[in-house]
Each structure stands twice: as C-alpha cells, then as structure tokens.
Coordinates of C-alpha atoms (C1' of nucleotides) in Angstrom, one line a residue:
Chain A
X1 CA -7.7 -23.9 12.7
X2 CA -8.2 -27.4 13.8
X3 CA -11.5 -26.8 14.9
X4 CA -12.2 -25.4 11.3
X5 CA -11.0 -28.3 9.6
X6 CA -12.6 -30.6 11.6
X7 CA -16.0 -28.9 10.7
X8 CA -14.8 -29.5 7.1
X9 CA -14.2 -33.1 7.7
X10 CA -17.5 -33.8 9.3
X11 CA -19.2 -32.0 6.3
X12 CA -17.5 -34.3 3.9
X13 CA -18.2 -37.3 6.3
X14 CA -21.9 -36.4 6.3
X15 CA -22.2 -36.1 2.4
X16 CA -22.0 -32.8 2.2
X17 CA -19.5 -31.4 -0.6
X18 CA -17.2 -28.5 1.0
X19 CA -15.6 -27.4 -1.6
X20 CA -18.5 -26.9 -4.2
X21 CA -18.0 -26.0 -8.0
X22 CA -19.9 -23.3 -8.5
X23 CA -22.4 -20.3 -7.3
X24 CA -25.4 -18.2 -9.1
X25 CA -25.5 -15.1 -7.1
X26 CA -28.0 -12.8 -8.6
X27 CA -26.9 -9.5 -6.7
X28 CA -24.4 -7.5 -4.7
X29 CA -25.0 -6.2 -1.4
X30 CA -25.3 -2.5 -3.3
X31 CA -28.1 -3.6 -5.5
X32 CA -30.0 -4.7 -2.9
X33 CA -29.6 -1.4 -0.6
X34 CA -30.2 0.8 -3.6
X35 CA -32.9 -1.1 -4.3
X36 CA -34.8 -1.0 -1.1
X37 CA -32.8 1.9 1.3
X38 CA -36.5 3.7 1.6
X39 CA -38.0 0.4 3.2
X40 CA -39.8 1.8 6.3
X41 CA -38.6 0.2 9.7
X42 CA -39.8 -3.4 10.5
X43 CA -41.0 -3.7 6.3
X44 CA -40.6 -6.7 4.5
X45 CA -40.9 -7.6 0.9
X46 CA -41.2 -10.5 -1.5
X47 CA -38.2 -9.6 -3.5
X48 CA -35.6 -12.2 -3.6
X49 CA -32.0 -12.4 -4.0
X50 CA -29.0 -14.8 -4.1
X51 CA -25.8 -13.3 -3.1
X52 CA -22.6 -14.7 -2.4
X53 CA -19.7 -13.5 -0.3
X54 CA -17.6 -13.7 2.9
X55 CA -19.6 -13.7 6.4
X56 CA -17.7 -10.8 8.2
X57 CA -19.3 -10.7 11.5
X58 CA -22.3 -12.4 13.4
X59 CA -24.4 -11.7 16.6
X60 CA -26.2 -14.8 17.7
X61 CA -29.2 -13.9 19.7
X62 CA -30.2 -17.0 20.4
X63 CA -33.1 -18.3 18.1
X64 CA -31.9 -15.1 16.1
X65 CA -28.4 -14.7 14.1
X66 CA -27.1 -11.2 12.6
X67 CA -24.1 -12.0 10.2
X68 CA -22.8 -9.7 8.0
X69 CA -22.1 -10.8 4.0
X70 CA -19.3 -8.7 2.6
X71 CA -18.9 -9.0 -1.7
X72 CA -17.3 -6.2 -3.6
X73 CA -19.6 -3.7 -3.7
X74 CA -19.9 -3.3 0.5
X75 CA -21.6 -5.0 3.0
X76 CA -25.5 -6.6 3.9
X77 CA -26.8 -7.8 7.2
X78 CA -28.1 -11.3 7.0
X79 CA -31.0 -11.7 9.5
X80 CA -31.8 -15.4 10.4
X81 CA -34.4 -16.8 12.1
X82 CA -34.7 -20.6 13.2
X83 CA -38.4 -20.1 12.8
X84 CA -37.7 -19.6 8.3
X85 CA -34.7 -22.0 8.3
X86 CA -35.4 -24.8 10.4
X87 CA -33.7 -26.2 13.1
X88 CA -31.0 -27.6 10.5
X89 CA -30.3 -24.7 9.1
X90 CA -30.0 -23.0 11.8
X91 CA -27.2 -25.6 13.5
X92 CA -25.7 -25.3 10.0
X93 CA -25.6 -21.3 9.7
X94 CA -24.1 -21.4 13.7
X95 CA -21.8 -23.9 12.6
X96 CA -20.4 -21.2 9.8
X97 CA -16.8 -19.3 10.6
X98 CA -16.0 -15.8 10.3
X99 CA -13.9 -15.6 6.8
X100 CA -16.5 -18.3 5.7
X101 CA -17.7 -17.8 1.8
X102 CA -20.9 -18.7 1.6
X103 CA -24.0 -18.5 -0.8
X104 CA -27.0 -16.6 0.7
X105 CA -30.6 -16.8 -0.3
X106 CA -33.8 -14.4 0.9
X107 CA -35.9 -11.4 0.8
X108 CA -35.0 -7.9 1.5
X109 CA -36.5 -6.7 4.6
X110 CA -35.5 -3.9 6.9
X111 CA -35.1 -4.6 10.9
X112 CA -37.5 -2.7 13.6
X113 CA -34.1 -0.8 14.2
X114 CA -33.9 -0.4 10.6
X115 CA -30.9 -2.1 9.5
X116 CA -31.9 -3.2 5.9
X117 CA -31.3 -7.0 5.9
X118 CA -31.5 -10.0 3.9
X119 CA -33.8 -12.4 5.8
X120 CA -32.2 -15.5 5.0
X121 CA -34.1 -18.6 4.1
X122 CA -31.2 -20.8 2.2
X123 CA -27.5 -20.7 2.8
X124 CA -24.6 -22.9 1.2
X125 CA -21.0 -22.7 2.1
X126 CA -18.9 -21.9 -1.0
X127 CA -15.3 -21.8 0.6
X128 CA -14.3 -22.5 4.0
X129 CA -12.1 -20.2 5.8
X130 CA -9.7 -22.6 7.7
X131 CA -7.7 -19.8 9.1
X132 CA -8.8 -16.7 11.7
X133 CA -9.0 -13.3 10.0
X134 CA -7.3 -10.2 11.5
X135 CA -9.5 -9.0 14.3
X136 CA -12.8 -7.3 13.0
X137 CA -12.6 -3.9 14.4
X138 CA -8.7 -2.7 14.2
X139 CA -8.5 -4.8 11.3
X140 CA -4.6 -5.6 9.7
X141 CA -2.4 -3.1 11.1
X142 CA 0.8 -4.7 10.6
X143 CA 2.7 -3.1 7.5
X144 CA 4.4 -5.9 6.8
X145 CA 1.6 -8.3 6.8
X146 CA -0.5 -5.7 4.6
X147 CA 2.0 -5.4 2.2
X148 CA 3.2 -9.0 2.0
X149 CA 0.0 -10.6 2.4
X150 CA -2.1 -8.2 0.3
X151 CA -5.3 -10.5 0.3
X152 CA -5.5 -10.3 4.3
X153 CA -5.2 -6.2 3.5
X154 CA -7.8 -6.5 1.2
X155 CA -10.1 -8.7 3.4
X156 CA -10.0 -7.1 6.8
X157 CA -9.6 -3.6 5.3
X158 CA -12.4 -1.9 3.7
X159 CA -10.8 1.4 2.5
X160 CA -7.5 -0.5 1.2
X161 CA -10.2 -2.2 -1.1
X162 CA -11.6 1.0 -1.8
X163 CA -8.1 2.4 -2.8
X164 CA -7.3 -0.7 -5.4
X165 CA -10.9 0.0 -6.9
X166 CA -10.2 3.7 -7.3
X167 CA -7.0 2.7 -8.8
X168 CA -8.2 0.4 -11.7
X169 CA -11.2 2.9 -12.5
X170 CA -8.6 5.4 -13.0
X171 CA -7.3 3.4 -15.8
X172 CA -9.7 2.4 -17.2
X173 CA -10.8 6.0 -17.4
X174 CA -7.4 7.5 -18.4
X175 CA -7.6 4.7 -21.3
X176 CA -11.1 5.8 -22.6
X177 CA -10.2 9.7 -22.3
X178 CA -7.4 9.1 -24.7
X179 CA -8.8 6.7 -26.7
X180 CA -11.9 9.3 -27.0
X181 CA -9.1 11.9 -28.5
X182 CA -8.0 9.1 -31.3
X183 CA -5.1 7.5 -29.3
X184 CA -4.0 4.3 -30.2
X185 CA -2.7 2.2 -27.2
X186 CA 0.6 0.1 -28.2
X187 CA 3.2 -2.2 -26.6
X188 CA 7.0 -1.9 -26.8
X189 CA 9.8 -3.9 -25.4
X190 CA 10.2 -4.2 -22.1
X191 CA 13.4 -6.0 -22.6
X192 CA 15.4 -4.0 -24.2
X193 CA 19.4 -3.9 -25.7
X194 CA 19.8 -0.1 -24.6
X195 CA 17.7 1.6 -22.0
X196 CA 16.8 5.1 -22.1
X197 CA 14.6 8.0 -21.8
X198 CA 15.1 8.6 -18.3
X199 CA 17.9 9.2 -15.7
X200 CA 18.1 5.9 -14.0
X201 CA 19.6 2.9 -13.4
X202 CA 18.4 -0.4 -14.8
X203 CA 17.6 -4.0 -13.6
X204 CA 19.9 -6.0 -16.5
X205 CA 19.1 -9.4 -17.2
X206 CA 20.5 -12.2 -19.9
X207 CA 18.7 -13.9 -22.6
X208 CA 20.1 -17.3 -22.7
X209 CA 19.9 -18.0 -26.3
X210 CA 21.0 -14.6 -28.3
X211 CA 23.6 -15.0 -26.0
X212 CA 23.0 -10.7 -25.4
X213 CA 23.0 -8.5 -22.4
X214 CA 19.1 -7.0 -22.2
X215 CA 17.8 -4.3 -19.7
X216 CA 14.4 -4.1 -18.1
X217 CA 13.8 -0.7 -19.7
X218 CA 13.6 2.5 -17.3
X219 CA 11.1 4.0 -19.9
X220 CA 9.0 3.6 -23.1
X221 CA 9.5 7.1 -24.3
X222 CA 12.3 6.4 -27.1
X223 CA 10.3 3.3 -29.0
X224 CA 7.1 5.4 -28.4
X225 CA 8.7 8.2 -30.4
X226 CA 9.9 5.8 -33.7
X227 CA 6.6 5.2 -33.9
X228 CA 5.5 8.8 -34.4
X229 CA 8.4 8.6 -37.1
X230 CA 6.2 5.7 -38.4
X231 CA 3.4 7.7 -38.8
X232 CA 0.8 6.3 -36.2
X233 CA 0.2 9.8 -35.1
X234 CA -1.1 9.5 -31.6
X235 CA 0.3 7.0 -29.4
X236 CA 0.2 5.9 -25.7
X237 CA 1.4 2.9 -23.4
X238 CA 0.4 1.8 -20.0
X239 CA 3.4 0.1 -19.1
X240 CA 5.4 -1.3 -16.4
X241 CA 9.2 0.8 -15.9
X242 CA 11.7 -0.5 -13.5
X243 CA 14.4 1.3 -11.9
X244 CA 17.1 -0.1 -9.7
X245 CA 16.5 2.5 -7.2
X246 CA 16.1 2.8 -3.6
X247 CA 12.6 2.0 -2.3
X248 CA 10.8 4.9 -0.7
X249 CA 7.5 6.7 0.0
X250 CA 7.2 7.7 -3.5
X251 CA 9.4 5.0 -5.3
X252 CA 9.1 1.4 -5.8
X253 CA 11.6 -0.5 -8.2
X254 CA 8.7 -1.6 -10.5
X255 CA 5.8 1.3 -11.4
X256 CA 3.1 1.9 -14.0
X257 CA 3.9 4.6 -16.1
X258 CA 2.1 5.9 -19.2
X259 CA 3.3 8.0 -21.9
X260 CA 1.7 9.2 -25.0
X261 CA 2.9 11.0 -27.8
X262 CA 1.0 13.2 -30.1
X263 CA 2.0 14.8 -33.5
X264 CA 1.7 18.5 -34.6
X265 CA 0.8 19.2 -30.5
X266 CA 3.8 21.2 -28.4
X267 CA 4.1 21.2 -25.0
X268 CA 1.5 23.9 -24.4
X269 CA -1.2 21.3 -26.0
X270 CA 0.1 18.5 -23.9
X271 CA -0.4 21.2 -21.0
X272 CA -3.8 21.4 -21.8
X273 CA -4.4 17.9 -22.1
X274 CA -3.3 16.8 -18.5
X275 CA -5.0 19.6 -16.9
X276 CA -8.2 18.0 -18.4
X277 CA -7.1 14.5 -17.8
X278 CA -6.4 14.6 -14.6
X279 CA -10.2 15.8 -13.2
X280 CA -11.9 13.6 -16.1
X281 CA -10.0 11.0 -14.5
X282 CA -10.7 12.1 -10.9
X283 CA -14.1 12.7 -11.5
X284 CA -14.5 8.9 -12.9
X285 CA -12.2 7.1 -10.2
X286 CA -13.2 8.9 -6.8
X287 CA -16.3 10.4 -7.7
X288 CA -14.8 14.2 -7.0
X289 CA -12.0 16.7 -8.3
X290 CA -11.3 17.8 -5.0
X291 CA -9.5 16.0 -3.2
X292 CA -9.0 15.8 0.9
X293 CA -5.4 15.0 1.5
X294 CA -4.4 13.8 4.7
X295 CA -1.7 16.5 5.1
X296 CA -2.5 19.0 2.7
X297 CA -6.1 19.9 3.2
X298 CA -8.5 20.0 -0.1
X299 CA -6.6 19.7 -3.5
X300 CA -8.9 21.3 -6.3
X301 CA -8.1 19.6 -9.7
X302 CA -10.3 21.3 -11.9
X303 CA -9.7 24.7 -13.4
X304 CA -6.7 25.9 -15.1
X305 CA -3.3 25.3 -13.1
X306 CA -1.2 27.9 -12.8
X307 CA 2.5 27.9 -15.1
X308 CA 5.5 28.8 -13.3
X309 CA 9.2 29.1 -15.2
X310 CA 11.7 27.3 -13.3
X311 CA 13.7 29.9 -13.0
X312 CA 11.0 32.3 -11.1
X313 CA 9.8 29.2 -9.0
X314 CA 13.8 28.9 -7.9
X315 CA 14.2 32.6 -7.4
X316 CA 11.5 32.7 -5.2
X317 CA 11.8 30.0 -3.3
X318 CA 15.9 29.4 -3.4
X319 CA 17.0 32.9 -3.9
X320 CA 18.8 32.1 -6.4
X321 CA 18.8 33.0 -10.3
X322 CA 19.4 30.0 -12.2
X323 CA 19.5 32.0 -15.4
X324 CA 22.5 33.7 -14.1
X325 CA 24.0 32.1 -10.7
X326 CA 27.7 30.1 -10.9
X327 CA 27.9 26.4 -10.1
X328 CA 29.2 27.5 -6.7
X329 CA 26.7 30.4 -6.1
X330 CA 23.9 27.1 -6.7
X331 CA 26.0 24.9 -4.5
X332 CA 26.0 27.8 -1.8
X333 CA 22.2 28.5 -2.0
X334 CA 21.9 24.1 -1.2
X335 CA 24.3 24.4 1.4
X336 CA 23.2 27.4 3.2
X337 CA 19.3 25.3 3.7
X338 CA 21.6 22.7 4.9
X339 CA 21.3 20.1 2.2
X340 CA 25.0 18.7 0.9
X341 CA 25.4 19.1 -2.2
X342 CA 28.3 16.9 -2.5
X343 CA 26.8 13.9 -4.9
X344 CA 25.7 16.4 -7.3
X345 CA 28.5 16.7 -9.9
X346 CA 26.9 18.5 -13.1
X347 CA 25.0 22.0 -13.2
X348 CA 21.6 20.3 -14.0
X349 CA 21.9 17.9 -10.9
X350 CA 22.0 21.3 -8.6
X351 CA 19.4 22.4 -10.2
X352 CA 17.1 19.4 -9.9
X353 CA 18.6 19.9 -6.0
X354 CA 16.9 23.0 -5.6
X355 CA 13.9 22.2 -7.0
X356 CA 13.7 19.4 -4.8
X357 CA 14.6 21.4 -1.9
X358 CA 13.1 24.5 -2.1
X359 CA 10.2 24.2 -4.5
X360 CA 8.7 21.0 -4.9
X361 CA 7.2 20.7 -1.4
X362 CA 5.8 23.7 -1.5
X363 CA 3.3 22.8 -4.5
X364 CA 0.5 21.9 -3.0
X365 CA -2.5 22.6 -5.5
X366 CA -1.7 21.8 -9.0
X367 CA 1.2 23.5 -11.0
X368 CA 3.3 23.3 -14.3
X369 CA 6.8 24.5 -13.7
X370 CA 7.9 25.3 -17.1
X371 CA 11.3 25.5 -18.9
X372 CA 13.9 23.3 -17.3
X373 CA 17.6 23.3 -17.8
X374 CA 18.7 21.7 -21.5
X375 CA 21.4 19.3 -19.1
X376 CA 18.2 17.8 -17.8
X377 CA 16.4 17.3 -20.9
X378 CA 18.5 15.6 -23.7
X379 CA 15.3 14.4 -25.7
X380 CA 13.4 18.3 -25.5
X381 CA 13.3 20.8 -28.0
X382 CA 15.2 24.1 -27.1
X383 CA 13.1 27.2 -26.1
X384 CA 13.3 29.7 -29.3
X385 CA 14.3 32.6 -26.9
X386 CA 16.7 31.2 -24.3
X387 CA 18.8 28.2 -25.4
X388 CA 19.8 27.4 -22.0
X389 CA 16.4 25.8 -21.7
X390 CA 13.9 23.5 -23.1
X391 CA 10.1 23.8 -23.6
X392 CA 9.6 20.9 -20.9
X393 CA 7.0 21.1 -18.2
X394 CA 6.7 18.5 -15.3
X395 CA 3.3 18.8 -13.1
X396 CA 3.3 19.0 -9.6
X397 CA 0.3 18.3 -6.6
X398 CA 0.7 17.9 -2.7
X399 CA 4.5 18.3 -3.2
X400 CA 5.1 15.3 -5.4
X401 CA 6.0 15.5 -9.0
X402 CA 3.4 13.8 -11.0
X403 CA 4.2 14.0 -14.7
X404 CA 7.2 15.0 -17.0
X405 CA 6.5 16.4 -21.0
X406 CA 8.2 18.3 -23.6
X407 CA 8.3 19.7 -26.9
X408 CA 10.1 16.5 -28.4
X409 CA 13.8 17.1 -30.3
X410 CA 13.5 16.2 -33.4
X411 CA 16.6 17.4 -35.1
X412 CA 18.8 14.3 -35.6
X413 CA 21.9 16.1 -35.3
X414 CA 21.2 18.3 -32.6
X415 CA 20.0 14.8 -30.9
X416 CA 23.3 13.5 -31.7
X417 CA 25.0 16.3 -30.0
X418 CA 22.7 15.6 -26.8
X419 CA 23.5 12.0 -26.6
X420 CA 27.7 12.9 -26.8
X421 CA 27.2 15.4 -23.6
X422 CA 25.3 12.7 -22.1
X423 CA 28.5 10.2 -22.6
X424 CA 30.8 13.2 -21.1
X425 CA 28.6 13.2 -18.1
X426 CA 28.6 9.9 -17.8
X427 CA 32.6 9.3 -18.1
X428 CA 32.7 12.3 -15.5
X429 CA 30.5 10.0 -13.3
X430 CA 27.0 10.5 -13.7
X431 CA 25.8 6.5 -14.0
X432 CA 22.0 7.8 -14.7
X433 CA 23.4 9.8 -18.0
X434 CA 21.9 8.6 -21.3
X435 CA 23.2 5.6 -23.3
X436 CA 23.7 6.4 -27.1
X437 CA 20.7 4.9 -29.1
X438 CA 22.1 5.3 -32.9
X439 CA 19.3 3.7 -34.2
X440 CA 17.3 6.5 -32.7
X441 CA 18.8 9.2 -34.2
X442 CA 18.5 7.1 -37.3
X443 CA 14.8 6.9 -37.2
X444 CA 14.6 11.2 -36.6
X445 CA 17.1 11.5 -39.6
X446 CA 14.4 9.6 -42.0
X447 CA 11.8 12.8 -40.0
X448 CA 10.1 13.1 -36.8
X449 CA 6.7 15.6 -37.2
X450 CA 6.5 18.2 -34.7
X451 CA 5.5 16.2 -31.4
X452 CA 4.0 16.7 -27.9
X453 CA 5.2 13.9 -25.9
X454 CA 3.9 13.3 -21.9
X455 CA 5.0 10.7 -19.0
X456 CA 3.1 10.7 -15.9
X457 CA 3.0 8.1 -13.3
X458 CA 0.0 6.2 -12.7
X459 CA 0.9 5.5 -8.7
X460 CA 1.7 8.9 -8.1
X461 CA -1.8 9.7 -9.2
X462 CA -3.7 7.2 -7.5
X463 CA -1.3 8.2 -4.4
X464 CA -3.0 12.1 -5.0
X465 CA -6.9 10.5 -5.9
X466 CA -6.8 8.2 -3.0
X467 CA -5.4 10.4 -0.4
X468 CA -2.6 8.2 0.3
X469 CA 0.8 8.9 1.8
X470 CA 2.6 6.1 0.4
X471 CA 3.6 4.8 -3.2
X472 CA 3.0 1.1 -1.3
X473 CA -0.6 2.0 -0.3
X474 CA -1.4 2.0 -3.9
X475 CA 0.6 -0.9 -5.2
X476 CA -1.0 -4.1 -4.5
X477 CA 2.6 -6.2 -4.0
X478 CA 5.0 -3.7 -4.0
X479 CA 8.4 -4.8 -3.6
X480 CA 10.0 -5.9 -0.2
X481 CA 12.6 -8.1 1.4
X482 CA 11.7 -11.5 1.7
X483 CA 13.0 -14.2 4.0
X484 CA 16.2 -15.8 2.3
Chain B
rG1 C1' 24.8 5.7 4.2
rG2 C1' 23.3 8.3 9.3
rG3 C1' 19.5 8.8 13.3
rA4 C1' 14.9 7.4 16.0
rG5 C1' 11.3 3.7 17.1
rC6 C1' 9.1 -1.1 16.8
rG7 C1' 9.0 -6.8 16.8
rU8 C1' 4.8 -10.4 23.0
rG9 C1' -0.8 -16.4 21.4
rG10 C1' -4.5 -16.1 14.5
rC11 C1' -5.4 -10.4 14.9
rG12 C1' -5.2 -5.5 18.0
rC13 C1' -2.5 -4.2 22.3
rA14 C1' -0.6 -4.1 28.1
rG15 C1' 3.7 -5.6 30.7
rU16 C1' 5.8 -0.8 36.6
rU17 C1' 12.5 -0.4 39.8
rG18 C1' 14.8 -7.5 36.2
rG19 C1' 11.0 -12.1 40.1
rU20 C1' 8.6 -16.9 36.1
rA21 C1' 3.5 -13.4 30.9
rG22 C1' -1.8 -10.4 30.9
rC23 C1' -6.3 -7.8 28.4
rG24 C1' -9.7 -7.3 24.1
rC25 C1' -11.2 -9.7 19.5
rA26 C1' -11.3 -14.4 17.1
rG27 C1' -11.8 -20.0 18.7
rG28 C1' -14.4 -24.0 22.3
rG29 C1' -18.9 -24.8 25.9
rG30 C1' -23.5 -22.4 27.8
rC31 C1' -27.8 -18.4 27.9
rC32 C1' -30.6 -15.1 24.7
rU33 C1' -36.1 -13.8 18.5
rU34 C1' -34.2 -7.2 16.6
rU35 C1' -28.4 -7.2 17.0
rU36 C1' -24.9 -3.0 14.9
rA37 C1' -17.3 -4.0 17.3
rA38 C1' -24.2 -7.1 20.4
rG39 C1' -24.3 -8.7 25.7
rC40 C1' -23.6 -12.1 29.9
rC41 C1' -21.2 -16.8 32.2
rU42 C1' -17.2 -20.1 31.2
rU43 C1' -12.8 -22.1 28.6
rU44 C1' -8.4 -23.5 25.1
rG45 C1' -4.0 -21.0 22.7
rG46 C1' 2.3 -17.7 23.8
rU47 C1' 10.0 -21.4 24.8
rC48 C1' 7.9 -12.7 24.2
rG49 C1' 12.0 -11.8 16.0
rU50 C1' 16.9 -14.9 16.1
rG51 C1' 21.7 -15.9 18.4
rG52 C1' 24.9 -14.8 22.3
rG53 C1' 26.0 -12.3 27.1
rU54 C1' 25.2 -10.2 32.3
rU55 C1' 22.5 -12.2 36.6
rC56 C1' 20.5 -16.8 41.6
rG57 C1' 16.7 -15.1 38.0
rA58 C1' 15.7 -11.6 31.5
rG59 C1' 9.7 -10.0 27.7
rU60 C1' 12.4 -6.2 30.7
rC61 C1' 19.6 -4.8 30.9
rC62 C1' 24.1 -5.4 27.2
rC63 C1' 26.1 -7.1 22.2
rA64 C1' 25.3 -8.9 17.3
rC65 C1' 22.1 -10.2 13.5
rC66 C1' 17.1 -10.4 10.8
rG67 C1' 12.7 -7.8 9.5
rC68 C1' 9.4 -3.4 9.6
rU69 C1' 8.2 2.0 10.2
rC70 C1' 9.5 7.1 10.3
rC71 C1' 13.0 11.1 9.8
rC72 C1' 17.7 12.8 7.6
rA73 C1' 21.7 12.5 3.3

RNA sequence: GGGAGCGUGGCGCAGUUGGUAGCGCAGGGGCCUUUUAAGCCUUUGGUCGUGGGUUCGAGUCCCACCGCUCCCA
C-alpha cells in the first residue's frame, strides 16, 4: 500500500493528474471479441478502440507486457510492446498495479497463440488502486468478506458478477412481461400504522412528529388490493418487505417481493400466468429455461407444471389425510419423522409443518400445490366444494417455495369474520396472526371485482435462475452482524 | 435454542506428540518481444480473532467471549 501511494505521489509530483475527471471509452471488451473472434492467429487490423477498466492480471516478458483489462461485459488481453509505446510508456504501463483502472487505447489484433488482444498504443490511469486485491486465481473466499465487502466480491469474482447481472435482467424482464399484459406498476407505504398480509413479525419504528407507532410492512398485498377497489384494474409492485425473522439460507430480514393483482382473473389465470412468467423471465435473465442446479440436477421451467391438491401431496408424502386426520393424528404423523411439533399451536400451523417436512423438499421440478387450509389463508376465497379450503396455490422448484396466490376474498363480512379468528389465534398465542385492518374491510364493503392476486419472491427466483444455494448469494448486502 | 467446524501477513492455505511461525499469489529488486494463474533469481510483510488460564515454554491444551459457516429444532 505504501508503495502504491507513493507511485501516486510521484505522479502528482511530476505533473501528472492521478485522479483524472473523466474517460471516453468507445467499447467493452465483448464488442471488441464479437467483433473480431474470427481473426486468424498472428492477424492484425486497423480498427481502433478505447476502453476503460481494471487491469486484472499482467505477464511482463520483458520488452513485452500481457495485462488483462476487465469492464462489465468480461475480459481483453492488452498486448504491449515497448517497440509501439515508447520507452515512457512502457516504464509507465510497468509502473501500473493490479486493481489499477486505467483507460486503454489500440487496435484489435489476435496473438500467434491466438489470444485476441488489444495492442496497446495509449494508456491513462483513471483510478489508482491503493490497496492489494484478493489473490487472482482462488479469488475472495471468505464469506464474510464477500458478504460485507460486496465490491471485493464483485471484483475478484467473475460469476458473483454474473449472478447480480442475471438478477437485475430478471427484473427488468418480469417488469416488461407485465407491463406487456397492461400492468400498471405502483408504490404503497412502506411505513405503515397496521401491517398485514402475511404471517410475520414486523421491524416497528416511530415517527417523531405524528407522535404514532409505524411498522416496516411485512407485505404490499392489502394496499395493493384497495386499489383494485379503486378501479385500476391490473396492478403490481416491486417492493422491499421486511420481516423480523431469523436469518437463514433462504431468509434475509429485508427481501424484494412482487405482487400483482388482476381483476376478473382467479387463481387458475394467475396459474397460468407464472408458469409463463417464470421461463419468459428465465429465458431473458440466464439465457435458458433449464436450469443446472448444484444439487438438483436440470430444472426444466417451460411446459406446463403439474397441480397437486394439498391434501394428495400430504397423503402421499405424510401419510396422513388432512381432509380427515385429528389435531393429534397430524401431530403423530410430525412426530413419528421426528420433527417436534411442540411450537405449533393451531391446526393450520401442523399443516404448514407437514408440508414443510414431508413435501416441500421433495419438489424439485416445478409444481402448484393447490388448495390450502382456510386457517392459513384469511385473505382467500373459499373453494365452492369444500369449505375447509381456499382456492390458493403457492409454487414450488428445487424444494423451495417460490410464490404464494389466491382467489382474493372479497366478501366484506366474511373478511370480517377472517380477521376475528385471526385475533383468537393470536390471543391463544400465535404472534404472526393477522392484525384487524377496518379500513380494509371498509374499502371491500364499497366492492372488490372478482381478483387474482400473486406474491412471489424475487430472491428466491434469482436463487433458482442463478443456481445458487443461498438467499445471501443473491443479495448484494444482505444483512449481517456488524462490529459494535 | 441445540450440535459440528472454522478464525494464522493484503488474498488463498500449511503448521506433526506443546519448543519460538512456513508455502503460493500479490508487493519490492533483477532477467526475458507471444504470455494465458507465464517462467526464473532475489527480497519486504504476521504480537496466529479477543481476554484469561495451564506450562520452563502455547498458533497448538483448557475456559470465556466475539465473528463466520454448515446441520438440527
């Protein structure tokens, strides 16, 4: 490091400016191999490019220096001869740094050994790099380090760059196919005087001058849906959630969730609609809809995805008929694979337990499990045949749930009648039960169309495009302990 | 909450039964006009996560704490 700065000093001392205001690049690194990749060995040309980017590696062979430029779109070997630069720019190129950003000017040209190359006959340093990177073969291997100093990550680790890219393409693609099926996108509160629309537990805060409790909400689906009572029709959000929740391979406290709500669709359209999301989506963030997971083998995302009742998916699996089982018989069927049931106070809890347990890991390829337990689903319409359940769906791939939808209750009274169980499970307990929204039911008592309504997590996706095990691999800062 | 493992120079890692800390990369100096993690010669960096303890002597053994990872509830 001192040797660095003292480089930087000289440079200022000989009238150099180290710290320069600005750069032209013309090109990436990609343009110029997708320009010229058929060069035969040893070629040159006359076409000439600027590019700009950090100098990643370098193999001085004496009047010769190899350095590799890394920008954005990948990599390009410099090629550097004293014989086209000069004797001073040659010292000056030696004198660069690893982590360096520098400006870069030349012609493409392809090396006897065909490596296709810049050959170099300007160079400017944009940025100096006063500290040592992470060593340029292992790269950053420390968790810790990754997480907490993402830009190192992102630096010395290709494929972590690769994942973030994937990542914002996916939005960006999830945005245009819902936008190309006459969503509107909105924004509602993020702070907000009751939190619902999910079982959780909030982050609460304080604003100072209203002199009134607020919570960071846990989801967007209830001020989502009074907007379908307002008439905007289609609707969907991109929006941070936070949940005070423990932090795990799939859960982080803050996540990006999107919901969208659609009028006059039911939960068999909304079906249809993430089964074409997700490939469109796939197809436009990672190039592919099927996916090579590090444990599960290839993941095909196209096609239709199978629909499995919750009940049948528990039978199987559990040996167990929730349709018909007591409490106790659900309790025996947890305790007998050895999970303790104990924390699980209300019928709908054991059942999420034995989905959990027995099904969930097990679903692999893409799959709706379909009518869930009305206790679980206080904001779904009840199934016409059975009204022990709701027409709810939640989507599943390489064991992880990925998204949550329903019919939407519309029926203010029935609503009502939801939202009182909810405050009998929480006084017996339950701190993730619903909070009573009047206002709520107010806005379904002036009339709530028929409405399809979806959730799906934008992490856990990226987790299943990417190939990644963790939610943490896919969050550029996600949340961690810092030094008090 | 329970269990297992990890923490050693900027980075990646070694460190035997406790005996005074090594290797590779990066950095400094030198050689080299076709390298691909270039190579060769040479050289500078570390009170081994923190605090106690055992011992003549602790990176190594014991205790506590901090942080991270994985598994389980």
């Amino acid at each position: 490091m001192d040797d660095r700065r003292a480089k930087l000093a000289a440079m200022a001392e000989a009238g150099g400016e180290p710290w320069p205001y600005s750069a032209s690049p013309t090109a990436h690194a990609a343009d110029v191999v997708a320009a010229h990749s058929g060069l035969e060995d040893g070629a040159e040309t006359e076409d000439r490019y600027v590019l700009a980017g950090r100098m990643m590696l370098r193999r001085g062979q004496g009047k010769l220096i190899f350095a590799e430029l890394a920008d954005r779109s990948g990599t390009l070997q410099l090629f550097v001869s004293k014989s086209v630069v000069g004797d001073d720019g040659f010292a000056s190129f030696d004198d660069l740094d690893l982590g360096d950003w520098i400006e870069v000017a030349g012609t493409a040209m392809k090396t006897r050994k065909g490596e296709l190359s810049l050959k170099v006959d300007g160079v400017r340093l944009l940025a100096k790099c006063i500290r040592p990177l992470p060593e340029k073969f292992h790269g950053l291997v420390d968790e810790e380090q990754r997480r907490g100093r993402r830009y190192l990550d992102l630096v010395a680790n290709r494929d972590s760059l690769d994942v973030f890219v994937a990542r914002s393409k996916m939005v960006s693609a999830i945005r245009r196919f819902l936008e190309e099926r006459d969503f509107l996108e909105v924004e509602t509160p993020v702070l907000q005087p009751i939190y619902g629309g999910a079982a959780a537990r909030p982050f609460v805060t304080h604003h100072n001058e209203l002199d009134m409790r607020l919570y960071l909400r846990i989801a967007t689906e209830l001020y989502l849906k009074r907007l379908i009572v307002g008439g905007m029709e289609r609707v969907f959000e991109i929006g941070t959630n936070f949940r005070n929740e423990g932090i795990s391979f799939k859960h982080n406290p803050e996540f990006t969730m999107i919901e969208l709500y659609q009028a006059y669709a039911d939960y068999d359209d909304v079906m249809d609609l993430f089964e074409a999301l997700v490939p469109y989506v796939a197809e436009r963030s990672v190039g592919t809809t099927t996916i090579t997971h590090p444990d599960h083998g290839e993941i095909r995302l196209d096609g239709r995805w199978p629909r499995i009742t919750l009940r049948d998916a528990i039978l199987e699996q559990g040996k167990v008929d929730i349709d018909s089982a007591s409490d106790d018989e659900l309790r025996a069927a947890l305790v007998a694979a050895g999970y303790d049931p104990k924390g699980d106070t209300t019928r709908g809890k054991l059942i999420d337990a034995l989905l959990t347990k027995f099904v969930e890991p097990g679903l692999i390829q893409p799959t709706f499990l379909i009518d869930y337990p009305v206790e679980l689903s206080p904001f779904a319409r009840t199934h016409a045949d059975n009204p022990k359940v709701v027409r709810r769906f939640e989507a599943f791939a390489a064991g992880m749930e990925l998204g949550n939808a329903f019919s939407e209750l519309n029926d203010p009274a029935l609503q009502l009648e939801r939202f009182q169980q909810q405050a009998q499970a929480r006084a017996a307990g339950d701190d993730e039960a619903e909070q009573l929204d009047e206002d709520y039911v107010t806005a379904l008592e002036y009339g709530m169309p028929p409405t399809g309504g979806l959730g799906f997590g934008v992490d856990r996706l990226a987790m299943l495009l990417t190939g990644q095990r963790s939610v943490r691999d896919v969050i550029l800062f996600p949340a961690r302990r810092t030094k008090a």
